[in-house]
Amino acid sequence: MKIGILGGGQLARMLALAGYPLGLQFVVLDPSADACAAQVASLIQADYDDENALKQLADEVDLVTFEFENVPAASLAFLKDNCPVYPPPAALQIAQDRLQEKNMFCKLNIPVPEFRDVQSKHDLQQAVAEIGLPAVLKTRSMGYDGKGQIVLKSSEDIEPAWQTLGGQLLILEAMVAFDREVSIIGARNRQGDTVFYPLSENLHHQGILHCARCLGSDDLQVLAEGYIKSIFSEMDYVGVLALELFVVNGQLLANEIAPRVHNSGHWTIEGAQISQFENHLRAVIDWPLGNTDPVEFAAMVNFIGAMPEARDIIQLTDVHLHHYHKAPRPGRKIGHATVRKRSSEDLAEAVDTLLRIAPVVKD
Amino acid sequence: MKIGILGGGQLARMLALAGYPLGLQFVVLDPSADACAAQVASLIQADYDDENALKQLADEVDLVTFEFENVPAASLAFLKDNCPVYPPPAALQIAQDRLQEKNMFCKLNIPVPEFRDVQSKHDLQQAVAEIGLPAVLKTRSMGYDGKGQIVLKSSEDIEPAWQTLGGQLLILEAMVAFDREVSIIGARNRQGDTVFYPLSENLHHQGILHCARCLGSDDLQVLAEGYIKSIFSEMDYVGVLALELFVVNGQLLANEIAPRVHNSGHWTIEGAQISQFENHLRAVIDWPLGNTDPVEFAAMVNFIGAMPEARDIIQLTDVHLHHYHKAPRPGRKIGHATVRKRSSEDLAEAVDTLLRIAPVVKD
């Protein structure tokens, strides 16, 4: 069976590496000639709206999935007319728009930070008056890794923020004084079977995920599973989906969804019985889903903007290197390490060591 | 860093899949256009004695290693003049010849079944007289999976065996009534650091490995490690090496070595902290070697001649499919499954299930 993937970055690379042992083959479509997944898969180098290329992809493969969700709606519709596409394009379209996403959370009674649609400077001023400060002004689309968002701390910040982002579709969100950030990752296959990984606790460094740790058992697990289950049903979802949440006073507030394998689940490669990558493939192919139980205690640390020396990482006991073979650029995720230990104390110590070694080079 | 591999079968495929996360790239040389490693690596399609192709390989990569050890001595010498080669070609040459191999075991005081060099029918008759029957007449070179060997049960078997194998370099070995077959796999890097996996207990089906189970702790571990250590030193070995042994009345008799990653170590992919494939790459690159401790209780079952349905395998909890994407042919190893369980009882039950499901199609 041959799987097509829109996007040829590290997520596609790790999907392919998880899929070869299952007897699968891969074709990725990416605008870049040096897409890192092309080292382990066939590459169709083309823009995401190139219908000839999308047709070629659809003709070559049995089904198409995504590692990059900001594909134009017209391309999604075109693809779906030519071959099976999972997750459903409608789910991608909701995830592409923070306002639609927040509206869906509200419809499903999933608590969210306060938010307002911002279409004008007047809207922005009124939203600030209603929500209060600090708040975050975000583009509704195309933001990632903290890009496309500005924190407003005082009313003096409104005008310059509007100068920077005004003219795009925007949303203002209350800035939440959260206790911690967590995510839940689940998979749903075409039969509607579902599995869920344990919550991951996530640490960001200036808007970019830096470290994610599997929370073997957490009081909030059941609540988080309930939320992601209702999203699965609402979207008739197929594949892996991540739901990012803020923990505030023991309650969960939904931040956003990612309709794909997710950075906060990279620890599952060695840290879960079956990884998020294998489970995504199982889900879209409609195979039985795999056991999401953790194996020992696991975490992962991202390498941002620069790679450490391979030998400095692998000499650490029970640390697994994941080098994406991407050109280093400030702020770019170019690798990660998973660490798996027999106790949470050993894990904490190993994560500290990794965080000390792992360089972070930002813009 | 780019690694060249002589041979493009499943061992090269699994080396490459283990190496991409380390940031490595791979070129395989194989005579076959449909070598299964070529799905995940560049392929130079050429015979092993094609010096132009060997030169091209040496020029493209940083070092060369092997998944196929029956490479002509002249090719090994030529390669070594053009780039670093690990394991050392001298080790391959010994492993290519059962007589040299047995002589080395004797030199190192590693017990072996009785054996005799057989260069003529007279030699064979004399060897049978000295060793007794049953015994196994084997070609000194190029045998694998039970090929190139004939069991002699009575003196009437001598003449037909000679008719079949006479004219080749031969060895007669006493047939050992062993209690079990085990193997030990170790790795040695260029610094001389060594690591050893727990013994594996191996079950064969008509000469082909069918099932290998990690023996978490075994009384014979220390003895086996001592033997493989002395082989490492004798050969100034670099890479992963497997030593196959018979257990007879609580003693170990050496059968043969494989100077490469080995089928009886496939359980290490999920069943050890760091797999034999990653440790082979670490050893030849001269990186620090990885932890060989088992993760839970692990075993693997080969798929011989035919693949089961993927969904029938992956629906079994904690079973990992490894599909080599090779054309099925009788007697050909075309995949395996690893199973990892929290207790040895659960493991035994899962292995039984796999053995029931796994078809064996032999010549």
XYZ file of C-alpha atoms in Angstrom:
726
model
C 0.000 0.000 0.000
C 1.266 3.469 -0.906
C 0.488 6.505 1.231
C 0.655 10.088 -0.006
C 1.567 12.828 2.459
C 1.026 16.550 1.914
C 4.118 18.156 3.395
C 7.600 16.670 3.482
C 8.987 17.852 6.815
C 9.980 15.881 9.882
C 6.433 14.701 10.599
C 6.236 13.081 7.162
C 9.740 11.698 7.667
C 8.756 10.068 10.965
C 5.494 8.770 9.468
C 7.481 7.100 6.698
C 10.051 5.644 9.103
C 7.176 4.225 11.171
C 5.438 2.928 8.068
C 8.165 0.969 6.265
C 8.125 -1.823 8.853
C 4.380 -2.116 8.204
C 5.108 -2.769 4.522
C 3.935 0.682 3.403
C 5.512 2.980 0.838
C 5.369 6.758 0.733
C 5.152 9.700 -1.648
C 5.381 13.228 -0.216
C 4.331 16.452 -1.904
C 6.263 19.528 -0.796
C 7.246 22.816 -2.429
C 10.855 22.451 -1.272
C 13.477 20.390 -3.129
C 15.252 19.644 0.139
C 12.200 18.510 2.123
C 13.723 16.204 4.744
C 11.132 13.451 4.231
C 12.358 13.087 0.646
C 15.375 11.198 2.017
C 13.029 8.346 2.910
C 10.172 8.763 0.422
C 9.500 9.757 -3.185
C 9.099 13.515 -3.595
C 6.698 15.399 -5.821
C 8.094 18.921 -5.642
C 5.185 21.288 -6.147
C 3.082 23.964 -4.519
C 0.090 22.784 -2.499
C -2.300 24.369 -5.023
C -0.712 22.775 -8.096
C -3.574 20.625 -9.367
C -1.403 18.674 -11.793
C 0.852 17.669 -8.923
C -2.101 16.860 -6.646
C -3.567 14.697 -9.428
C -0.228 12.935 -9.858
C -0.093 12.277 -6.105
C -3.667 10.965 -6.032
C -2.948 8.678 -8.987
C 0.210 7.240 -7.417
C -1.128 6.401 -3.967
C -3.948 4.551 -2.223
C -4.810 7.409 0.096
C -3.554 10.859 1.069
C -2.880 12.241 4.523
C -1.269 15.432 5.858
C 1.619 16.620 7.935
C 0.915 20.227 6.958
C -2.620 21.394 7.492
C -2.585 24.841 5.876
C -3.517 23.503 2.457
C -5.932 25.707 0.472
C -9.580 24.602 0.657
C -9.752 24.296 -3.132
C -6.790 21.892 -3.112
C -8.452 19.787 -0.431
C -11.667 19.584 -2.435
C -9.746 18.708 -5.587
C -7.767 15.980 -3.814
C -10.875 14.476 -2.258
C -12.451 14.142 -5.695
C -9.460 12.072 -6.789
C -8.662 9.724 -3.886
C -9.474 8.939 -0.239
C -8.234 11.730 2.052
C -7.800 11.405 5.829
C -8.209 13.270 8.147
C -11.381 14.728 6.600
C -10.706 18.050 4.838
C -13.474 19.707 6.876
C -11.399 19.051 10.024
C -8.400 20.747 8.436
C -10.469 23.749 7.495
C -11.667 24.226 11.071
C -8.122 23.828 12.402
C -6.928 26.443 9.900
C -9.086 29.110 11.487
C -8.754 29.973 15.183
C -12.220 31.525 15.216
C -13.983 28.469 13.757
C -11.943 26.300 16.097
C -12.978 28.298 19.179
C -16.600 28.308 18.021
C -16.471 24.516 17.720
C -15.047 24.201 21.255
C -17.914 26.357 22.538
C -20.513 24.324 20.637
C -19.106 21.153 22.258
C -19.104 22.741 25.744
C -15.324 22.583 25.919
C -14.180 25.557 28.049
C -11.891 28.069 26.302
C -10.201 31.325 27.276
C -12.369 34.313 26.423
C -12.029 35.398 22.790
C -13.426 37.922 20.322
C -13.536 38.117 16.549
C -11.505 41.187 15.445
C -12.274 42.637 12.043
C -11.425 46.293 12.650
C -9.453 48.504 15.015
C -12.760 49.349 16.657
C -13.427 45.629 17.211
C -9.985 45.328 18.768
C -10.563 48.252 21.152
C -13.945 46.861 22.153
C -12.517 43.329 22.593
C -9.800 44.686 24.893
C -12.440 46.570 26.874
C -14.491 43.384 27.294
C -11.747 40.785 27.829
C -9.220 42.956 29.601
C -5.427 42.813 29.425
C -3.089 41.034 29.066
C -4.499 39.466 25.925
C -3.084 37.988 22.737
C -3.914 39.266 19.265
C -3.550 36.409 16.786
C -4.043 35.895 13.084
C -6.911 33.456 12.594
C -4.825 31.475 10.085
C -1.280 30.308 9.326
C 0.209 30.909 12.779
C 2.603 28.374 14.269
C 5.426 28.301 16.807
C 4.311 31.661 18.230
C 4.313 33.373 14.839
C 1.444 35.695 13.857
C 0.664 36.716 17.420
C 1.343 39.718 19.622
C 0.834 40.007 23.379
C -0.976 43.149 24.487
C 0.039 44.113 28.013
C -1.257 47.692 28.159
C -3.552 49.865 26.055
C -0.455 51.427 24.516
C 0.235 48.115 22.786
C -3.035 48.178 20.834
C -2.039 50.647 18.114
C 1.349 49.061 17.201
C -0.205 45.568 17.245
C -2.897 46.766 14.878
C -0.235 48.340 12.658
C 1.499 44.959 12.443
C -1.408 42.564 12.081
C -4.338 44.752 10.968
C -5.845 43.844 7.598
C -5.697 40.111 8.313
C -8.489 38.075 9.895
C -7.763 38.325 13.625
C -8.909 37.048 16.972
C -8.226 38.450 20.437
C -7.802 35.884 23.185
C -7.566 36.453 26.921
C -4.067 35.632 28.097
C -4.434 32.838 30.576
C -2.290 32.635 33.705
C -2.083 28.882 33.374
C -0.478 26.521 35.851
C 0.746 24.262 33.084
C 0.216 23.442 29.426
C -0.788 19.917 28.454
C -1.913 18.127 25.326
C -3.838 14.990 24.661
C -3.255 12.967 21.526
C -5.772 10.445 20.285
C -6.383 8.375 17.187
C -9.633 7.337 15.527
C -9.823 4.869 12.658
C -12.407 4.644 9.907
C -14.454 2.183 12.004
C -14.726 4.806 14.741
C -12.450 2.942 17.175
C -10.456 5.331 19.342
C -7.317 5.246 21.494
C -5.745 7.987 23.627
C -2.215 8.573 24.862
C -1.575 9.751 28.402
C -1.547 13.535 28.719
C 1.716 15.212 27.859
C 2.986 18.218 29.840
C 4.549 20.767 27.512
C 7.146 23.464 28.132
C 7.538 26.215 25.549
C 10.484 28.467 24.919
C 9.312 31.768 23.399
C 6.338 30.141 21.703
C 8.178 27.028 20.473
C 7.670 23.669 22.134
C 10.871 22.771 23.949
C 10.068 19.784 26.097
C 7.155 17.364 26.428
C 6.834 14.811 29.201
C 4.375 11.927 29.373
C 2.162 12.186 32.459
C 1.657 8.492 33.132
C -1.512 9.035 35.098
C -3.119 12.387 35.704
C -6.388 13.397 37.327
C -7.272 15.395 34.223
C -6.885 12.454 31.795
C -10.561 11.482 31.806
C -11.725 15.060 31.311
C -9.284 15.599 28.417
C -10.339 12.331 26.783
C -13.962 13.424 27.000
C -13.138 16.660 25.167
C -11.150 15.016 22.374
C -13.815 12.311 21.983
C -16.469 14.938 21.382
C -14.207 16.601 18.781
C -13.679 13.235 17.067
C -17.438 12.696 16.837
C -18.209 16.245 15.730
C -15.697 16.024 12.864
C -16.218 12.303 12.045
C -12.466 12.402 12.389
C -9.998 9.805 11.081
C -6.301 9.860 12.048
C -4.286 11.246 14.929
C -5.413 14.526 16.464
C -3.782 16.623 19.180
C -5.704 18.914 21.528
C -3.618 21.521 23.363
C -4.982 22.651 26.703
C -4.190 25.076 29.500
C -4.485 23.866 33.073
C -5.899 26.666 35.268
C -6.840 25.940 38.869
C -7.297 22.279 38.106
C -9.576 23.004 35.130
C -8.824 22.567 31.433
C -9.199 25.334 28.843
C -8.820 24.323 25.195
C -6.201 26.225 23.237
C -6.101 24.621 19.801
C -6.239 21.401 17.844
C -3.733 19.985 15.367
C -5.322 17.559 12.900
C -2.135 15.500 12.534
C 0.685 13.874 14.463
C 2.022 16.416 16.928
C 5.350 17.488 18.339
C 4.145 16.913 21.901
C 3.704 13.226 20.991
C 7.219 12.568 19.733
C 8.026 10.810 23.022
C 5.662 8.047 21.874
C 8.234 6.737 19.348
C 10.114 4.951 22.098
C 7.929 5.871 25.062
C 4.643 4.232 24.091
C 3.908 0.658 23.068
C 2.781 1.902 19.632
C 3.811 5.406 18.513
C 1.531 8.210 17.346
C 3.079 7.801 13.885
C 2.158 4.128 13.600
C -1.285 4.801 15.056
C -1.921 7.589 12.546
C -1.101 5.180 9.717
C -3.243 2.436 11.271
C -6.120 4.914 11.623
C -6.094 6.228 8.052
C -5.654 2.714 6.584
C -8.430 1.485 8.886
C -6.322 -1.117 10.633
C -6.848 -1.955 14.316
C -5.356 0.781 16.507
C -2.335 0.045 18.708
C -1.753 0.091 22.442
C -1.025 3.617 23.693
C 0.297 2.550 27.106
C 3.562 4.194 28.093
C 6.765 2.122 28.182
C 8.620 3.196 31.326
C 8.786 7.010 31.917
C 9.323 9.106 28.801
C 9.913 12.669 27.652
C 11.294 14.489 24.647
C 13.388 17.608 24.168
C 13.418 19.570 20.896
C 16.549 20.838 19.185
C 15.711 24.319 17.956
C 17.889 26.144 15.435
C 21.017 24.053 16.003
C 21.852 20.386 16.465
C 24.060 19.204 19.309
C 26.806 16.733 18.409
C 25.252 13.315 17.903
C 27.778 11.672 20.225
C 26.959 14.117 23.051
C 23.329 13.017 22.900
C 23.659 9.286 22.345
C 26.241 8.865 25.087
C 23.439 9.642 27.559
C 21.978 6.336 28.699
C 18.545 5.495 27.257
C 18.424 8.605 25.118
C 17.263 8.222 21.502
C 18.350 10.771 18.937
C 15.976 11.919 16.205
C 17.873 13.991 13.676
C 15.633 15.443 10.978
C 18.510 16.206 8.625
C 17.194 19.712 8.004
C 19.323 22.782 7.396
C 19.677 24.588 10.751
C 17.954 27.987 10.861
C 17.121 30.093 13.901
C 13.808 29.028 15.431
C 13.557 25.907 13.279
C 12.903 22.523 14.881
C 15.614 20.303 13.437
C 15.661 17.324 15.766
C 14.660 15.952 19.121
C 15.755 13.416 21.671
C 13.499 10.968 23.472
C 14.528 9.749 26.875
C 12.984 6.694 28.509
C 13.782 5.806 32.136
C 12.622 3.353 34.756
C 11.688 6.028 37.317
C 10.326 9.552 37.146
C 13.307 10.775 39.185
C 15.778 9.374 36.648
C 13.666 10.892 33.894
C 13.688 14.352 35.467
C 17.472 14.227 35.826
C 17.977 13.111 32.225
C 15.641 15.824 30.915
C 17.607 18.454 32.870
C 20.809 17.184 31.284
C 19.282 17.292 27.808
C 17.943 20.808 28.328
C 21.439 21.906 29.342
C 23.031 20.313 26.267
C 20.338 21.204 23.735
C 21.093 24.546 22.134
C 18.173 26.873 21.389
C 18.872 29.293 18.548
C 15.952 31.648 17.992
C 15.392 34.545 15.569
C 27.507 11.072 7.395
C 26.859 8.568 4.621
C 27.185 4.819 5.187
C 27.710 2.268 2.417
C 26.294 -1.224 2.889
C 27.264 -4.272 0.840
C 24.024 -6.154 0.385
C 20.571 -4.625 0.101
C 18.340 -7.130 1.885
C 16.315 -6.798 5.057
C 19.364 -6.357 7.283
C 20.471 -3.315 5.253
C 16.873 -2.068 5.269
C 16.699 -2.289 9.066
C 20.139 -0.681 9.436
C 18.940 2.248 7.327
C 15.665 2.581 9.230
C 17.672 2.635 12.480
C 20.156 5.117 11.044
C 17.962 7.883 9.653
C 16.980 9.118 13.133
C 20.723 9.400 13.863
C 21.096 11.761 10.903
C 22.813 9.164 8.703
C 22.267 8.475 5.024
C 22.709 5.196 3.180
C 23.878 3.739 -0.108
C 23.506 -0.024 -0.666
C 25.267 -2.139 -3.276
C 23.352 -5.205 -4.390
C 23.164 -7.258 -7.591
C 19.361 -7.188 -7.541
C 17.277 -4.310 -8.897
C 14.526 -5.055 -6.374
C 16.748 -5.241 -3.275
C 14.332 -4.354 -0.474
C 16.719 -1.876 1.184
C 16.599 0.227 -1.981
C 13.182 1.463 -0.860
C 14.906 3.377 1.930
C 18.415 3.978 0.525
C 20.209 4.744 -2.725
C 21.015 1.607 -4.717
C 24.115 0.823 -6.720
C 23.013 -2.254 -8.663
C 26.135 -4.298 -9.340
C 27.845 -7.582 -8.617
C 29.996 -7.739 -5.480
C 33.149 -8.102 -7.594
C 32.428 -5.130 -9.863
C 35.357 -2.860 -9.032
C 33.862 0.164 -10.773
C 30.780 -0.137 -8.620
C 32.843 -0.730 -5.453
C 34.901 2.376 -6.290
C 31.708 4.383 -6.819
C 30.406 3.189 -3.451
C 33.678 4.034 -1.688
C 33.689 7.500 -3.269
C 30.107 8.266 -2.251
C 30.271 7.248 1.399
C 32.285 7.825 4.576
C 32.641 4.144 5.421
C 31.438 0.768 4.213
C 29.854 -2.023 6.213
C 28.183 -5.337 5.321
C 24.897 -7.113 5.622
C 26.139 -9.898 3.310
C 29.448 -11.435 4.283
C 30.188 -13.689 1.305
C 31.988 -10.971 -0.607
C 35.069 -12.148 -2.569
C 38.369 -11.537 -0.789
C 39.664 -9.489 -3.740
C 36.648 -7.185 -3.488
C 37.239 -6.734 0.240
C 40.892 -5.835 -0.364
C 39.953 -3.426 -3.136
C 37.304 -1.739 -0.981
C 39.660 -1.379 1.960
C 42.167 0.432 -0.253
C 39.489 2.981 -1.073
C 37.678 3.715 2.181
C 37.298 2.619 5.817
C 35.652 -0.821 6.033
C 34.069 -2.284 9.187
C 33.905 -5.042 10.337
C 37.520 -5.813 9.343
C 37.672 -7.842 6.101
C 39.824 -10.470 7.854
C 36.864 -11.233 10.136
C 34.621 -11.739 7.127
C 37.108 -14.085 5.560
C 37.197 -16.286 8.658
C 33.409 -16.283 8.861
C 33.241 -17.308 5.207
C 35.051 -20.579 5.912
C 33.675 -23.043 8.462
C 37.094 -24.679 8.818
C 38.956 -21.443 9.587
C 36.120 -20.493 11.924
C 36.352 -23.783 13.831
C 40.154 -23.517 13.978
C 39.802 -20.052 15.490
C 37.352 -21.317 18.121
C 39.893 -24.041 19.038
C 42.751 -21.550 19.208
C 40.665 -19.433 21.627
C 39.739 -22.490 23.760
C 36.092 -22.160 22.826
C 34.599 -25.683 22.846
C 33.164 -26.882 19.527
C 31.532 -30.078 18.257
C 34.121 -32.466 16.807
C 34.960 -31.643 13.194
C 37.258 -32.799 10.385
C 38.519 -31.184 7.208
C 37.185 -33.168 4.235
C 39.071 -32.880 0.970
C 38.375 -36.314 -0.506
C 35.997 -39.248 -0.211
C 38.725 -41.008 1.758
C 38.853 -38.048 4.164
C 35.091 -38.284 4.561
C 35.167 -42.004 5.322
C 37.963 -41.499 7.829
C 36.182 -38.541 9.436
C 33.004 -40.599 9.868
C 35.072 -43.377 11.430
C 36.638 -40.946 13.915
C 33.644 -38.725 14.748
C 30.878 -41.285 14.391
C 27.338 -40.780 13.173
C 25.084 -38.918 13.009
C 27.214 -36.129 11.561
C 26.696 -33.212 9.200
C 28.646 -32.754 5.993
C 28.795 -29.047 5.163
C 30.338 -26.889 2.474
C 32.992 -24.732 4.097
C 31.609 -21.643 2.343
C 28.379 -20.008 1.173
C 25.979 -22.031 3.307
C 23.026 -20.330 5.019
C 19.554 -21.281 6.299
C 20.514 -24.976 6.220
C 21.669 -24.853 2.599
C 24.891 -26.642 1.545
C 24.650 -29.299 4.250
C 23.586 -32.931 4.459
C 22.962 -34.986 7.589
C 24.628 -38.420 7.563
C 22.669 -40.867 9.707
C 24.152 -44.176 8.555
C 27.176 -45.229 6.527
C 24.854 -45.649 3.529
C 24.425 -41.863 3.451
C 28.113 -41.256 2.800
C 28.197 -42.057 -0.911
C 25.122 -39.991 -1.960
C 26.289 -37.074 0.220
C 29.666 -37.197 -1.502
C 27.935 -37.312 -4.901
C 26.047 -34.133 -4.016
C 28.713 -32.051 -2.284
C 32.026 -33.656 -3.356
C 34.371 -31.354 -5.242
C 33.698 -28.413 -2.937
C 35.706 -27.594 0.183
C 33.922 -29.524 2.930
C 33.880 -30.090 6.647
C 32.304 -32.916 8.643
C 30.869 -31.936 11.987
C 29.560 -34.186 14.729
C 25.816 -33.769 15.039
C 25.179 -32.534 18.521
C 22.176 -33.662 20.536
C 21.764 -30.215 21.982
C 19.303 -29.195 24.679
C 18.780 -25.811 23.072
C 20.335 -23.389 20.607
C 21.273 -19.923 21.784
C 23.146 -16.965 20.387
C 24.925 -14.037 21.891
C 25.154 -10.737 20.084
C 27.730 -8.138 21.001
C 29.060 -4.879 19.606
C 32.572 -3.443 19.713
C 33.403 0.067 18.536
C 36.691 1.354 17.141
C 37.792 2.382 20.661
C 37.452 -1.239 21.783
C 34.411 -0.583 23.983
C 32.050 -3.548 24.054
C 28.412 -4.263 24.938
C 26.487 -7.550 24.923
C 22.820 -8.384 24.610
C 21.228 -11.037 26.792
C 21.399 -14.517 25.250
C 18.705 -15.337 22.755
C 17.149 -18.809 22.596
C 16.554 -19.824 19.005
C 14.110 -22.285 17.451
C 14.743 -23.429 13.904
C 12.317 -24.889 11.387
C 14.154 -27.151 8.939
C 17.352 -25.149 9.211
C 15.743 -21.698 9.103
C 15.450 -19.586 12.224
C 11.787 -19.409 13.174
C 11.665 -17.887 16.620
C 14.144 -16.130 18.922
C 13.408 -15.212 22.518
C 15.460 -12.954 24.767
C 16.657 -14.819 27.863
C 16.626 -11.919 30.303
C 19.100 -13.568 32.618
C 20.700 -16.937 32.054
C 23.414 -18.824 33.913
C 25.356 -19.178 30.656
C 25.465 -15.421 29.912
C 28.870 -14.843 31.510
C 30.427 -17.831 29.763
C 29.038 -16.765 26.371
C 30.258 -13.197 26.888
C 33.709 -14.539 27.635
C 33.757 -16.430 24.342
C 32.576 -13.526 22.201
C 34.993 -11.174 23.969
C 37.932 -13.382 23.018
C 36.699 -13.446 19.397
C 36.425 -9.647 19.421
C 40.027 -9.336 20.620
C 41.370 -11.986 18.259
C 39.858 -10.240 15.233
C 40.274 -6.655 16.451
C 36.603 -6.622 15.561
C 34.446 -3.541 14.958
C 30.670 -3.767 14.617
C 27.988 -6.189 15.739
C 28.865 -9.885 15.805
C 26.661 -12.881 16.566
C 27.968 -16.134 18.015
C 25.655 -19.142 17.664
C 26.023 -21.810 20.326
C 24.615 -25.207 21.236
C 23.740 -25.861 24.872
C 24.653 -29.455 25.761
C 24.394 -30.619 29.375
C 24.765 -27.066 30.619
C 27.885 -26.460 28.514
C 28.254 -24.269 25.441
C 29.598 -25.491 22.096
C 30.293 -22.862 19.439
C 28.513 -23.406 16.121
C 29.324 -20.356 14.012
C 29.778 -16.616 13.944
C 28.033 -14.015 11.813
C 30.074 -10.817 11.396
C 27.010 -8.631 11.087
C 23.629 -7.889 12.589
C 21.801 -11.181 13.045
C 18.285 -12.541 12.698
C 18.336 -13.820 16.285
C 18.726 -10.176 17.406
C 15.709 -8.733 15.622
C 13.817 -8.683 18.924
C 16.185 -5.895 19.998
C 14.397 -3.353 17.747
C 11.636 -2.956 20.309
C 12.902 -5.330 22.991
C 16.195 -3.675 23.951
C 16.913 -0.113 25.015
C 19.116 0.331 21.920
C 18.739 -2.130 19.019
C 21.479 -4.224 17.421
C 21.032 -2.112 14.266
C 21.696 1.185 16.053
C 24.582 -0.364 17.987
C 26.167 -1.662 14.773
C 26.042 1.847 13.322
C 27.392 3.356 16.545
C 30.231 0.803 16.542
C 31.383 1.344 12.942
C 31.106 5.151 13.262
C 32.963 4.916 16.579
C 30.234 6.521 18.620
C 29.566 5.493 22.223
C 27.693 2.169 22.308
C 24.114 2.013 23.578
C 22.432 0.245 26.470
C 21.628 -3.398 25.612
C 19.274 -3.958 28.542
C 16.001 -5.610 27.602
C 12.779 -3.588 27.703
C 10.165 -5.879 29.233
C 10.112 -9.493 27.867
C 10.703 -9.830 24.142
C 10.781 -12.367 21.320
C 10.500 -12.411 17.562
C 8.912 -14.778 15.054
C 10.013 -14.959 11.410
C 7.655 -15.012 8.451
C 9.099 -17.547 6.038
C 7.947 -17.790 2.433
C 4.638 -15.978 2.946
C 3.405 -12.933 4.828
C 0.360 -13.046 7.055
C -2.189 -10.254 6.649
C -0.833 -7.112 8.325
C -4.065 -6.564 10.253
C -3.935 -10.114 11.669
C -0.533 -9.355 13.163
C -0.977 -5.793 14.373
C -4.291 -6.537 16.065
C -2.291 -8.601 18.589
C -1.517 -6.352 21.544
C 2.104 -5.208 21.787
C 3.142 -6.930 18.573
C 5.278 -4.983 16.121
C 5.209 -5.919 12.457
C 8.381 -5.823 10.364
C 7.497 -6.296 6.716
C 10.570 -6.467 4.473
C 8.577 -5.786 1.302
C 10.324 -8.668 -0.475
C 8.716 -10.928 -3.066
C 7.537 -14.078 -1.249
C 9.406 -17.231 -2.248
C 9.463 -20.589 -0.469
C 12.056 -20.625 2.296
C 12.681 -16.889 2.064
C 12.556 -14.729 5.193
C 10.229 -11.896 4.221
C 9.243 -10.392 7.541
C 9.089 -10.840 11.268
C 7.081 -9.739 14.263
C 8.485 -8.611 17.581
C 6.407 -9.060 20.673
C 7.122 -7.290 23.936
C 5.202 -8.158 27.102
C 5.321 -7.340 30.791
C 5.647 -10.970 31.930
C 7.290 -14.091 30.526
C 3.929 -15.895 30.738
C 2.232 -13.263 28.566
C 5.195 -13.464 26.193
C 4.965 -17.245 25.839
C 1.256 -17.009 25.085
C 1.767 -14.284 22.472
C 4.599 -16.240 20.793
C 2.343 -19.308 20.584
C -0.325 -17.206 18.908
C 2.200 -15.758 16.443
C 3.583 -19.201 15.616
C 0.035 -20.382 14.883
C -0.662 -17.391 12.604
C 2.734 -17.203 10.895
C 2.774 -19.316 7.753
C 5.951 -21.234 6.937
C 6.335 -21.961 3.226
C 9.486 -23.964 2.528
C 10.966 -25.361 -0.685
